[in-house]
Short mmCIF file of C-alpha atoms and ligand atoms in Angstrom, two decimals:
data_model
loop_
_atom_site.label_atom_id
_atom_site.label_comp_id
_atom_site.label_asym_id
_atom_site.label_seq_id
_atom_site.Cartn_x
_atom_site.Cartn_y
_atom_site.Cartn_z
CA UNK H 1 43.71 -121.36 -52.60
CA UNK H 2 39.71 -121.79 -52.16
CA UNK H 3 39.63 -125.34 -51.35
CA UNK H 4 36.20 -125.64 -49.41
CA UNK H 5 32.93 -124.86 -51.02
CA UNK H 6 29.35 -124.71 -49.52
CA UNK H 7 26.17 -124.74 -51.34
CA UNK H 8 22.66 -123.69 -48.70
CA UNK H 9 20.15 -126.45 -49.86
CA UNK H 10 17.44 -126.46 -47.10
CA UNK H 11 15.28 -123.77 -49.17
CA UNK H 12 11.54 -124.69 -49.87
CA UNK H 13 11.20 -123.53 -53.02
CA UNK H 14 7.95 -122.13 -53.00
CA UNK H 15 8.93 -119.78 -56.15
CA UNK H 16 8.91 -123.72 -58.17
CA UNK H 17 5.80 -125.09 -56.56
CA UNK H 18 3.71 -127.69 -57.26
CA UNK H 19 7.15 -129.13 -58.35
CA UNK H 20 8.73 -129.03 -55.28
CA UNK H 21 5.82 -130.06 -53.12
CA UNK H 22 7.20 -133.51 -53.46
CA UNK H 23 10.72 -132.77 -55.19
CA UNK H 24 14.17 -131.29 -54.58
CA UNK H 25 14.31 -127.59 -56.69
CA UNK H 26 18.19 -128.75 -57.19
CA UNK H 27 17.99 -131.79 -58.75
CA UNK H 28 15.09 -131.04 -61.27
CA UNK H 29 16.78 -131.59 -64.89
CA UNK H 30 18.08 -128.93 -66.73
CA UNK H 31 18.77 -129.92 -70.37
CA UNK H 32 18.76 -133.20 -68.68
CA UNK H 33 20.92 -132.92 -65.52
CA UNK H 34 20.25 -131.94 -62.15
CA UNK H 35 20.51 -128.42 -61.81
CA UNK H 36 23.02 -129.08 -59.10
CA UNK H 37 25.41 -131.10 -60.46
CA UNK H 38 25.87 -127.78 -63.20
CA UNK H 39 26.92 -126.52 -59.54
CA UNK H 40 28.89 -128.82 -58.46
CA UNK H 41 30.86 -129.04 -62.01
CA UNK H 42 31.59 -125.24 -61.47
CA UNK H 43 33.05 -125.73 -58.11
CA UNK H 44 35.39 -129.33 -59.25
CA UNK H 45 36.62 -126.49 -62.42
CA UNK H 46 37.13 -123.69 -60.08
CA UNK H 47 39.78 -126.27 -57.74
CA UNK H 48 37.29 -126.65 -55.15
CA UNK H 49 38.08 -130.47 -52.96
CA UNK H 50 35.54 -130.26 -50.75
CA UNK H 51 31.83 -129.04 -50.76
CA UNK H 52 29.49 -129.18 -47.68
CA UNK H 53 25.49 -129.42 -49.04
CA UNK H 54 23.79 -127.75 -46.05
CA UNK H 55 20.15 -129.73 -46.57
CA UNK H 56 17.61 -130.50 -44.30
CA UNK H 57 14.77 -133.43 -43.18
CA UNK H 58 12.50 -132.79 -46.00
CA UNK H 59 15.22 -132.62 -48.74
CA UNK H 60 16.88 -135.98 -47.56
CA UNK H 61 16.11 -136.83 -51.26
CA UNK H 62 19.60 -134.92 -51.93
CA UNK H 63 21.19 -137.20 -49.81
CA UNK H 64 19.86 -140.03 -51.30
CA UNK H 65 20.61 -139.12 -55.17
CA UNK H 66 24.79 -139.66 -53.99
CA UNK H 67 23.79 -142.74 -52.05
CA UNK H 68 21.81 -145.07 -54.24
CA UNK H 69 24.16 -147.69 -54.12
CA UNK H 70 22.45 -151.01 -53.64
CA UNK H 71 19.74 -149.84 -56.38
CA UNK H 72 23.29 -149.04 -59.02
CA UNK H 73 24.96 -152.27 -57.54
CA UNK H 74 21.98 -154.43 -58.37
CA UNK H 75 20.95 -153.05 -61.69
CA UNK H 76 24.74 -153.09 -62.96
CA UNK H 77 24.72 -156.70 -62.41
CA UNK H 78 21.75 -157.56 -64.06
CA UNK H 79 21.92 -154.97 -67.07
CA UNK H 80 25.55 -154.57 -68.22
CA UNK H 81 24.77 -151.33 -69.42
CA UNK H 82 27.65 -149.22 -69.69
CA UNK H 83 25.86 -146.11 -69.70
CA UNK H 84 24.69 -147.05 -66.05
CA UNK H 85 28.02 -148.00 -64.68
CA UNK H 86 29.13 -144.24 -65.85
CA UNK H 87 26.93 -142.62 -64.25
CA UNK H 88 27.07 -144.53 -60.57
CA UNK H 89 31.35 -143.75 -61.35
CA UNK H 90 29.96 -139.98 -61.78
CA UNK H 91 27.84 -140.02 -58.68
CA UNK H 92 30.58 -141.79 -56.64
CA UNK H 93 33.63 -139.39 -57.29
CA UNK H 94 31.14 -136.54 -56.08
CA UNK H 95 30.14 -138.18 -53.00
CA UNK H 96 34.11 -138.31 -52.13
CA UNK H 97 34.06 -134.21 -51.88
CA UNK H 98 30.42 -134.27 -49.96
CA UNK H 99 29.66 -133.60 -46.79
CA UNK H 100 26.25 -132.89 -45.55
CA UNK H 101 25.05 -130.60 -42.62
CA UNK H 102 21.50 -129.61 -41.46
CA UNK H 103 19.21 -126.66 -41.55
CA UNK H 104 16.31 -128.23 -40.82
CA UNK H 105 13.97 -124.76 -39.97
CA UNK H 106 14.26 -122.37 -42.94
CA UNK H 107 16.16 -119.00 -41.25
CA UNK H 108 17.72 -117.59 -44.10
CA UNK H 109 21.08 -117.97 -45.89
CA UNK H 110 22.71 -116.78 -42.79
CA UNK H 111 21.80 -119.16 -40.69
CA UNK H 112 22.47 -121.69 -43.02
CA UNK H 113 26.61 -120.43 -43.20
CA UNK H 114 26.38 -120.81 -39.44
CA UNK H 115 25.67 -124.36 -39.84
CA UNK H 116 29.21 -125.30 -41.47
CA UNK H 117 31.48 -123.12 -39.12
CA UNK H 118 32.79 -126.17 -37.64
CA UNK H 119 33.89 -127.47 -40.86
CA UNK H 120 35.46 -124.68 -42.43
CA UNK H 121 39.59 -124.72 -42.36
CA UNK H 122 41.23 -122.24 -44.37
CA UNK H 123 40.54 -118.07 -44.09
CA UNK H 124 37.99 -117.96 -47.02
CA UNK H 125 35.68 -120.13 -48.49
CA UNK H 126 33.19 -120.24 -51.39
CA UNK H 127 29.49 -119.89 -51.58
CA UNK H 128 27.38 -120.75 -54.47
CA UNK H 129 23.53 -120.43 -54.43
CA UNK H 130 22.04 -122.69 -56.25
CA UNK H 131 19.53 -121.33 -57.61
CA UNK H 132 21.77 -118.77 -59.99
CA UNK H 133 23.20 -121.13 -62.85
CA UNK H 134 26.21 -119.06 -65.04
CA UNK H 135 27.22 -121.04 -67.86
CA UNK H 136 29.69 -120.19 -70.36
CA UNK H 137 32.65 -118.95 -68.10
CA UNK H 138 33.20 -120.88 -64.81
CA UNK H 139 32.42 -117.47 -62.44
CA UNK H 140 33.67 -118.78 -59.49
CA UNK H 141 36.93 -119.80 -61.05
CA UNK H 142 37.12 -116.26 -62.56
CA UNK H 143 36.14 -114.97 -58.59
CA UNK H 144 39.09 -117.29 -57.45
CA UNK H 145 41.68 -115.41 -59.36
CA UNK H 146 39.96 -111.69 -58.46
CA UNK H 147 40.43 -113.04 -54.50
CA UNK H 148 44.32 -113.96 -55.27
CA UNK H 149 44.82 -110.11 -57.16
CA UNK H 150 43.16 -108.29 -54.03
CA UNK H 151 43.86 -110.66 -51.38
CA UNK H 152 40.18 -109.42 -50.39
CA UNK H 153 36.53 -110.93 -50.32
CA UNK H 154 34.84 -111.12 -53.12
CA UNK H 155 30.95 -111.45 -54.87
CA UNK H 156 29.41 -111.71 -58.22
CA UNK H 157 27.79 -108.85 -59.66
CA UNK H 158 25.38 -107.91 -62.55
CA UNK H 159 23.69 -104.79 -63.79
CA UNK H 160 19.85 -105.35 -63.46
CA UNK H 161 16.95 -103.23 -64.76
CA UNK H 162 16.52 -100.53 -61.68
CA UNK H 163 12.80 -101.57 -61.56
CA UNK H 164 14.00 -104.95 -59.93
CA UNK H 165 16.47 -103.68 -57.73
CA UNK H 166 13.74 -105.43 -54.93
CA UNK H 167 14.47 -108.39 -55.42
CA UNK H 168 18.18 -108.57 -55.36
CA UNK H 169 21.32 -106.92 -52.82
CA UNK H 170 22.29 -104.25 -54.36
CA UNK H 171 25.96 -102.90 -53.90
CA UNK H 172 27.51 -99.76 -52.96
CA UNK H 173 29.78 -99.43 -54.93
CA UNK H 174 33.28 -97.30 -53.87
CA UNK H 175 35.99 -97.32 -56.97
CA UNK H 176 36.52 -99.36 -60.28
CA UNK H 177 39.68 -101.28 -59.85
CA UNK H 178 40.07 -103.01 -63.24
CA UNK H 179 37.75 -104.10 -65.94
CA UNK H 180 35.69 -106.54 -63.80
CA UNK H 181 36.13 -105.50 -60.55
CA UNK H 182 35.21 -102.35 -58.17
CA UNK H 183 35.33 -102.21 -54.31
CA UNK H 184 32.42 -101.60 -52.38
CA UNK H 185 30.99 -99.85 -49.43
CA UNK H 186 28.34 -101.79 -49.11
CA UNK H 187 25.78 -104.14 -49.57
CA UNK H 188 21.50 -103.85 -49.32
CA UNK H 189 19.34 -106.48 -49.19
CA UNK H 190 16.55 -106.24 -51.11
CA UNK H 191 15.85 -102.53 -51.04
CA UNK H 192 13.39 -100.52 -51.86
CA UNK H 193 13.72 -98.66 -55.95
CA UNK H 194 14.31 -95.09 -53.93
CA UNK H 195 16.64 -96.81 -51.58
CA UNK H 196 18.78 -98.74 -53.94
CA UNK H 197 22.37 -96.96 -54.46
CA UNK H 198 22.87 -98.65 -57.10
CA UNK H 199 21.61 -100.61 -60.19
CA UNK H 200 24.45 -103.67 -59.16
CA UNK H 201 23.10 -107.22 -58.05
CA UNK H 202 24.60 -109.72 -56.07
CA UNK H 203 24.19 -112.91 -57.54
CA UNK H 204 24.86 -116.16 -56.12
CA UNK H 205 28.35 -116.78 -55.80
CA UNK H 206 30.60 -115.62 -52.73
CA UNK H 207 34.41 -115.67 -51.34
CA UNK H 208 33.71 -115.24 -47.82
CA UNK H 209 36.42 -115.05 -45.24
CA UNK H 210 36.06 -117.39 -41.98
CA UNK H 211 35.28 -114.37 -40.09
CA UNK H 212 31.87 -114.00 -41.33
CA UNK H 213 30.68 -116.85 -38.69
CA UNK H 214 31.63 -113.93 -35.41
CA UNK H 215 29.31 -111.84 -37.42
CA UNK H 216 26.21 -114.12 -38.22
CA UNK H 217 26.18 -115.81 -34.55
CA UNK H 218 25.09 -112.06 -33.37
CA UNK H 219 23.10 -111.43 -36.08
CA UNK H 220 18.81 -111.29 -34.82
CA UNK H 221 15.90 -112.35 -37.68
CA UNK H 222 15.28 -110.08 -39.89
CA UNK H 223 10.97 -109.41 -39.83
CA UNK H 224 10.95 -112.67 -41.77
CA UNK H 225 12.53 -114.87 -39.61
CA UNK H 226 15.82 -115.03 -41.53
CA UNK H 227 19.57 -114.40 -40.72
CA UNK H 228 20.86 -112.62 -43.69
CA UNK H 229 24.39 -112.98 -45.31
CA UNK H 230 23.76 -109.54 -46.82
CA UNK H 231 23.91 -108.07 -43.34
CA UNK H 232 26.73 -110.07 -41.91
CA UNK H 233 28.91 -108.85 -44.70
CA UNK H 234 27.85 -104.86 -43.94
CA UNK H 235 29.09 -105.45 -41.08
CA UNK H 236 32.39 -106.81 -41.61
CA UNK H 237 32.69 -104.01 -44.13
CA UNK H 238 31.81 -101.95 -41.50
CA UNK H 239 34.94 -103.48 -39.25
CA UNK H 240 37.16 -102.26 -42.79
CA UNK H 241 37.25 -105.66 -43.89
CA UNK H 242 38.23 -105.44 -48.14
CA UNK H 243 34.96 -106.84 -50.20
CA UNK H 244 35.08 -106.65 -54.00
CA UNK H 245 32.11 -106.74 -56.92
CA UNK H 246 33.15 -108.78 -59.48
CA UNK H 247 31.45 -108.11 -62.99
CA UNK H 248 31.27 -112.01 -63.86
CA UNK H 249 31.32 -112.51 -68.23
CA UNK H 250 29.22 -115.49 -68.41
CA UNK H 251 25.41 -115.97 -68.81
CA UNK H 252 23.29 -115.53 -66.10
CA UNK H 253 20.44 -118.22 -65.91
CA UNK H 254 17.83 -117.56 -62.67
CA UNK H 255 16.36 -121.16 -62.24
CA UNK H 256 14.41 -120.45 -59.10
CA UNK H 257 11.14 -119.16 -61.00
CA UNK H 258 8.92 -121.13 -63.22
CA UNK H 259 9.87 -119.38 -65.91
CA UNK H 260 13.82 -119.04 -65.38
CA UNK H 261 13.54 -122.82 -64.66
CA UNK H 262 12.26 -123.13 -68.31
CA UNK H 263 14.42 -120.42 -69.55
CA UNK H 264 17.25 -122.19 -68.34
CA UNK H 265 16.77 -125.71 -70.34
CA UNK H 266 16.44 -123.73 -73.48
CA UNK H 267 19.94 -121.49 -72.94
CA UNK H 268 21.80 -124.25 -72.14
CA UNK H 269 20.13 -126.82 -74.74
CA UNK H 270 22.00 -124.37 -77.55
CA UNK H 271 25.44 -124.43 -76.18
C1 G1P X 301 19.77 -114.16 -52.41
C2 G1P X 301 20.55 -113.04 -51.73
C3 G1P X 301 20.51 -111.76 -52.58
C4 G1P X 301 21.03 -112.07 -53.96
C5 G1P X 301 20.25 -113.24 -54.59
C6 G1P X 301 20.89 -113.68 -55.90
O1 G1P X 301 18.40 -113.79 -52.45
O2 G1P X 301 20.01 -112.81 -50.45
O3 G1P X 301 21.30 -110.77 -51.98
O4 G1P X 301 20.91 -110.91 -54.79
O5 G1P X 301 20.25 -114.38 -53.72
O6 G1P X 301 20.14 -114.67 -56.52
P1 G1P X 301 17.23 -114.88 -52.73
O7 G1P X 301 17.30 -115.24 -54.18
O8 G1P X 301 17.50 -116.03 -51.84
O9 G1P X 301 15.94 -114.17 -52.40
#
């Protein structure tokens, strides 16, 4: 059972400025709703009891969304509204799974795992990255059940145009072992179109075993300044450790661009 999830909130999100000059990137509406709470509905589906938000000083505001309660308390009192009183219930069952660490200096995904090593219990855990909404089929629940067949680690995956591969980690991939899933060899961050092995993306949703944290307390900066997850996981590959693509069915919405952001309302405005 994956019973711990943990989402890394501390980005900047330069990609979504001026918007997030003064605002959270995660709890902009989408059709609506926070963009995070799509995330944390995924994780409450997928069995998930617990998920640690790692944020940091200047996106306290998170903090604050789940802990509003004199402003709820007051207005329920005055207004009666019922719509109100459902959605303080709403915010209050998801503060009982919470738990918030810091990253307060942005070092990378990595770093930001590192941050919740105390916390963790069982042998695997999930990560989801906000900024990668799939809607349609719960991925991580679909992840869950690929982690139970192989008893292994495992990752989203998604063909991409090769022209992008930059942007993305790209997999090595080693053999298919059903319809959705192949084991790998390997995993590149962000490389370079003549580099890439392959046209596979990781996108943001991991099973990571506990192990990872040995790996990422070694790991040095890469010549940005951040600890990557990509490279921790090469290296536990490396050490034989079983990871496995999985070839998620649902609809892939990137809302950490401008125009994903957009994209995003649209797509899930029609469901
Ligand atoms: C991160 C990961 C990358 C992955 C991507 C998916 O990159 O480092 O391997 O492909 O998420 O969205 P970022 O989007 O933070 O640049």
């Amino acid at each position: 059972m994956i019973k711990q999830a943990i989402i890394p909130l501390a980005g900047l999100g330069t990609r979504l400025l001026p918007l997030t000059s003064v605002f959270a990137k995660e709890l902009l509406p989408i059709n609506g709703k926070p963009g995070l709470e799509y995330i944390i509905n995924e994780c409450i589906d997928a069995g998930v009891k617990q998920i640690i938000f790692i944020i940091s000083k200047r996106k306290i505001m998170i903090k604050k969304y789940f802990y509003n309660d004199k402003f709820y308390k007051d207005l329920i009192k005055k207004k009666k509204d019922p719509r109100i009183k459902k959605e303080y219930q709403k915010i209050l069952k998801y503060r009982k799974m919470i738990k918030f660490v810091y990253q307060n200096k942005p070092k990378g995904t990595g770093d930001a795992v590192l941050k919740t090593k105390k916390y963790i219990k069982d042998k695997y855990f999930l990560m989801l990255l906000p900024d990668d909404l799939i809607i349609k089929k719960n991925c991580s629940k679909s992840m869950i059940q690929s982690h139970k067949k192989f008893k292994s680690s495992v990752m989203a995956s998604m063909s991409v145009n090769k022209k992008t591969v930059s942007r993305w980690g790209i997999y090595k991939l080693n053999k298919k072992l059903n319809i959705t899933d192949y084991s790998i060899k390997g995993v590149i961050e962000k490389p370079k179109i003549e580099k890439a092995p392959s046209n596979k993306a990781v996108i943001g949703r991991y099973i990571l075993p506990k192990k990872i944290f040995s790996k990422l307390k070694n790991l040095k900066p890469d010549k940005n300044g951040e600890i990557q997850i990509t490279d921790a996981i090469q290296l536990l590959i490396n050490d034989k450790e079983k990871f496995i693509a999985h070839n998620f069915t649902g609809k892939y919405l990137d809302c950490g661009t401008m125009d994903g952001y957009i994209n995003s309302s649209k797509e899930i405005a029609k469901l």
